[in-house]
């Protein structure tokens, strides 16, 4: 199994989590398991899908999200806490990868609750998705290792981590089939997570261990002259080697609600 490859990387991931507020240069991480930086970088990316330092920066942004919701620290102090000296750089990176500014994220709990309630009251989740070219369609089936009642957020991303707004995304009211049409030729990674009905906003704003999730280990290649294979993915409890979910889930909920609103009227 893929998760069994390079099991020593698990030791490094655990070390990163434990020391996330400390300096973590590549040489230190590689030396922790006795590898050269080059060899370590290669096997880390093969196992996780991301370069080591990009993974570290992703975890630090996840910690920043936590600090924004659970402390009264200023945004500048939070930036310093995660090792970012420039407030401007921190704000730019946070906004690009989470989808909202740090201050917007900090103040989004009430709106997040409203979005989940609005989704729960939807009777029709259909979107108008005409198929122009079957070869430019990505479709499949999503299942779950445990039953749940709620919403599934699923999308195609440019990198093997759910950050920034998905290039193509939608919401599902249950496990089953999904489809993205008119997908531009290119390379994508599928990511999905679940939010049960009644979940507190703080829990899906920080979906660290509270939501099921899945991701495609291999890139999805879309071309105009060949059909993409049917995908079968399964939502599972978070694993040690899963990348953090950086994108703000309420942002995706709001975007979907705006898309289906014309259909409902």
Coordinates of C-alpha atoms in Angstrom, one line a residue:
X1 CA 0.0 0.0 0.0
X2 CA 1.1 3.6 -0.7
X3 CA 0.8 4.5 3.0
X4 CA 3.3 1.8 3.9
X5 CA 6.0 3.2 1.6
X6 CA 8.8 5.1 3.3
X7 CA 7.3 4.5 6.7
X8 CA 10.2 6.4 8.3
X9 CA 8.5 9.6 6.9
X10 CA 5.9 9.1 9.6
X11 CA 8.6 9.8 12.2
X12 CA 9.4 13.1 10.5
X13 CA 5.8 14.1 10.3
X14 CA 5.3 13.4 14.0
X15 CA 8.4 15.5 14.7
X16 CA 7.2 18.3 12.6
X17 CA 3.8 18.4 14.4
X18 CA 5.5 18.4 17.8
X19 CA 8.0 21.2 16.8
X20 CA 5.9 23.2 14.4
X21 CA 6.7 26.5 16.1
X22 CA 10.5 25.9 16.0
X23 CA 12.8 26.4 13.0
X24 CA 12.6 23.4 10.7
X25 CA 15.3 23.6 8.0
X26 CA 15.5 20.9 5.4
X27 CA 18.8 19.7 6.8
X28 CA 17.3 19.2 10.3
X29 CA 14.4 17.2 9.0
X30 CA 16.6 15.0 6.7
X31 CA 19.1 14.4 9.5
X32 CA 16.3 13.4 11.9
X33 CA 16.1 10.1 10.0
X34 CA 19.7 10.0 8.8
X35 CA 19.1 10.9 5.1
X36 CA 20.7 13.5 2.8
X37 CA 18.5 16.5 2.1
X38 CA 18.2 15.4 -1.6
X39 CA 17.2 11.8 -0.8
X40 CA 14.9 12.9 2.0
X41 CA 13.1 15.5 -0.2
X42 CA 12.6 12.9 -2.9
X43 CA 11.0 10.2 -0.8
X44 CA 9.0 12.8 1.3
X45 CA 7.4 14.1 -1.9
X46 CA 6.8 10.6 -3.2
X47 CA 5.0 9.7 0.1
X48 CA 3.2 12.9 0.9
X49 CA 2.9 14.5 -2.5
X50 CA 4.4 17.8 -1.4
X51 CA 8.0 19.0 -0.8
X52 CA 8.9 18.9 2.9
X53 CA 9.1 22.7 3.5
X54 CA 5.9 23.3 1.6
X55 CA 4.3 20.8 3.9
X56 CA 5.7 22.6 6.9
X57 CA 4.4 25.9 5.7
X58 CA 1.0 24.3 5.2
X59 CA 0.9 23.0 8.8
X60 CA 1.9 26.5 10.1
X61 CA -1.0 28.1 8.2
X62 CA -3.2 25.5 9.8
X63 CA -1.8 26.5 13.2
X64 CA -2.5 30.1 12.3
X65 CA -6.1 29.3 11.6
X66 CA -6.3 27.6 15.0
X67 CA -4.8 30.7 16.8
X68 CA -7.2 33.0 15.0
X69 CA -10.2 31.2 16.3
X70 CA -9.0 30.2 19.8
X71 CA -6.9 33.2 20.9
X72 CA -7.1 36.9 21.1
X73 CA -3.6 37.3 19.7
X74 CA -3.2 40.1 17.0
X75 CA -2.8 39.0 13.5
X76 CA 0.8 40.3 13.6
X77 CA 1.5 38.2 16.7
X78 CA 0.1 35.2 15.0
X79 CA 2.3 35.7 12.0
X80 CA 5.3 35.9 14.3
X81 CA 4.2 32.8 16.2
X82 CA 4.3 30.7 13.1
X83 CA 7.7 32.2 12.0
X84 CA 6.5 34.7 9.5
X85 CA 8.3 38.1 10.1
X86 CA 6.3 40.1 7.6
X87 CA 2.7 40.8 8.3
X88 CA 2.1 41.6 4.6
X89 CA 3.6 38.3 3.4
X90 CA 1.6 36.3 6.0
X91 CA -1.6 38.0 5.0
X92 CA -1.0 37.4 1.3
X93 CA -0.1 33.7 1.7
X94 CA -3.0 33.1 4.1
X95 CA -5.5 34.7 1.7
X96 CA -4.1 32.8 -1.3
X97 CA -4.2 29.4 0.4
X98 CA -7.2 29.7 2.7
X99 CA -9.4 31.8 0.4
X100 CA -10.1 34.7 2.9
X101 CA -8.0 37.1 4.8
X102 CA -7.0 36.3 8.4
X103 CA -9.5 38.8 9.8
X104 CA -12.3 37.5 7.7
X105 CA -11.5 33.9 8.8
X106 CA -11.5 35.0 12.4
X107 CA -14.9 36.5 12.1
X108 CA -16.6 33.8 10.0
X109 CA -18.1 31.4 12.6
X110 CA -21.6 32.9 12.5
X111 CA -21.7 33.0 8.7
X112 CA -20.4 29.4 8.6
X113 CA -23.2 28.2 10.8
X114 CA -25.8 29.9 8.5
X115 CA -24.3 28.3 5.4
X116 CA -24.5 24.8 6.9
X117 CA -28.1 25.4 7.9
X118 CA -28.9 26.7 4.4
X119 CA -27.4 23.5 2.9
X120 CA -29.4 21.3 5.2
X121 CA -32.6 22.9 4.1
X122 CA -31.9 22.5 0.3
X123 CA -34.3 20.2 -1.5
X124 CA -32.6 20.4 -4.9
X125 CA -28.8 20.1 -5.2
X126 CA -28.7 19.8 -9.0
X127 CA -26.4 22.1 -11.0
X128 CA -26.7 22.7 -14.7
X129 CA -23.7 20.9 -16.1
X130 CA -24.1 20.2 -19.8
X131 CA -21.5 17.8 -21.3
X132 CA -19.8 19.5 -24.2
X133 CA -17.0 17.0 -24.6
X134 CA -17.1 13.6 -22.7
X135 CA -13.3 13.5 -22.7
X136 CA -13.3 16.8 -20.7
X137 CA -15.4 15.2 -18.0
X138 CA -14.1 13.9 -14.6
X139 CA -16.6 11.7 -12.9
X140 CA -16.6 8.9 -10.3
X141 CA -18.1 7.5 -7.2
X142 CA -17.4 8.5 -3.6
X143 CA -18.0 6.3 -0.6
X144 CA -17.2 6.5 3.1
X145 CA -15.7 4.2 5.7
X146 CA -18.3 5.2 8.2
X147 CA -22.0 6.3 7.7
X148 CA -22.8 9.9 8.2
X149 CA -25.5 12.5 7.4
X150 CA -24.2 15.7 6.0
X151 CA -22.6 17.4 3.1
X152 CA -19.5 16.4 1.0
X153 CA -17.3 19.1 -0.4
X154 CA -15.3 17.8 -3.4
X155 CA -13.0 19.5 -5.9
X156 CA -10.2 19.3 -8.3
X157 CA -7.0 21.2 -7.2
X158 CA -3.8 22.2 -9.0
X159 CA -1.7 20.7 -6.2
X160 CA -2.1 17.6 -4.0
X161 CA -3.4 19.7 -1.1
X162 CA -6.8 21.3 -0.6
X163 CA -5.7 25.0 -0.6
X164 CA -6.9 28.0 -2.6
X165 CA -10.2 27.8 -4.4
X166 CA -10.6 24.5 -6.3
X167 CA -10.3 24.8 -10.1
X168 CA -13.5 22.8 -10.2
X169 CA -15.7 22.0 -7.2
X170 CA -19.1 21.1 -6.0
X171 CA -21.1 19.9 -3.0
X172 CA -22.9 16.6 -2.6
X173 CA -25.8 15.7 -0.2
X174 CA -24.6 12.2 0.2
X175 CA -22.1 9.6 -1.0
X176 CA -22.6 8.4 -4.5
X177 CA -21.7 9.8 -7.9
X178 CA -20.0 13.1 -8.8
X179 CA -19.1 14.8 -12.1
X180 CA -17.1 17.8 -13.3
X181 CA -17.8 18.8 -16.9
X182 CA -16.0 21.0 -19.3
X183 CA -12.7 20.5 -17.5
X184 CA -9.8 22.2 -19.2
X185 CA -7.0 19.8 -20.3
X186 CA -4.4 19.6 -17.6
X187 CA -3.3 17.9 -14.4
X188 CA -5.5 17.8 -11.3
X189 CA -5.7 16.3 -7.8
X190 CA -9.1 15.4 -6.3
X191 CA -9.8 16.3 -2.7
X192 CA -12.9 15.8 -0.7
X193 CA -14.1 16.1 2.9
X194 CA -17.4 15.7 4.8
X195 CA -19.2 18.0 7.2
X196 CA -22.0 16.3 9.3
X197 CA -25.2 18.2 9.9
X198 CA -25.2 19.9 13.2
X199 CA -21.4 20.2 13.4
X200 CA -20.2 23.3 15.2
X201 CA -18.7 26.0 12.9
X202 CA -15.4 25.9 14.8
X203 CA -15.0 22.2 14.0
X204 CA -15.3 22.5 10.2
X205 CA -13.4 25.8 10.1
X206 CA -10.6 23.7 11.6
X207 CA -11.2 20.3 10.1
X208 CA -8.1 18.7 11.6
X209 CA -9.5 15.5 13.1
X210 CA -13.3 16.1 12.9
X211 CA -14.1 15.3 9.3
X212 CA -13.7 12.4 6.9
X213 CA -11.6 13.1 3.9
X214 CA -10.0 11.6 0.8
X215 CA -7.5 12.6 -1.9
X216 CA -6.2 11.2 -5.1
X217 CA -2.7 9.9 -4.7
X218 CA -2.0 10.0 -8.4
X219 CA -2.6 13.0 -10.6
X220 CA -5.7 13.1 -12.8
X221 CA -4.7 13.8 -16.4
X222 CA -7.4 15.4 -18.6
X223 CA -6.9 15.6 -22.3
X224 CA -9.2 16.4 -25.2
X225 CA -8.6 13.2 -27.1
X226 CA -9.0 10.5 -24.4
X227 CA -11.6 9.8 -21.7
X228 CA -10.5 10.1 -18.1
X229 CA -10.9 6.9 -16.1
X230 CA -13.8 6.5 -13.7
X231 CA -12.7 7.5 -10.2
X232 CA -13.6 5.5 -7.1
X233 CA -12.6 7.3 -3.8
X234 CA -13.4 6.6 -0.2
X235 CA -13.8 9.1 2.6
X236 CA -11.8 8.0 5.7
X237 CA -10.8 9.3 9.1
X238 CA -7.8 11.6 9.0
X239 CA -4.4 9.9 8.6
X240 CA -1.0 11.1 9.7
X241 CA 0.1 11.7 6.1
X242 CA -2.9 13.6 5.0
X243 CA -2.1 17.2 4.1
X244 CA -4.0 19.9 6.1
X245 CA -7.3 21.2 4.7
X246 CA -6.4 24.9 4.2
X247 CA -9.3 26.1 2.1
X248 CA -12.1 27.7 4.2
X249 CA -15.0 25.3 3.9
X250 CA -17.6 28.0 4.5
X251 CA -16.3 29.8 1.4
X252 CA -17.0 26.7 -0.7
X253 CA -20.4 26.3 0.9
X254 CA -21.3 29.9 0.1
X255 CA -20.1 29.6 -3.5
X256 CA -22.2 26.5 -4.1
X257 CA -25.3 28.2 -2.5
X258 CA -24.9 31.1 -4.9
X259 CA -24.7 28.7 -7.9
X260 CA -27.8 26.7 -7.1
X261 CA -29.9 29.7 -6.0
X262 CA -31.0 30.5 -9.6
X263 CA -32.0 26.9 -10.0
X264 CA -34.2 27.1 -6.9
X265 CA -36.0 30.2 -7.9

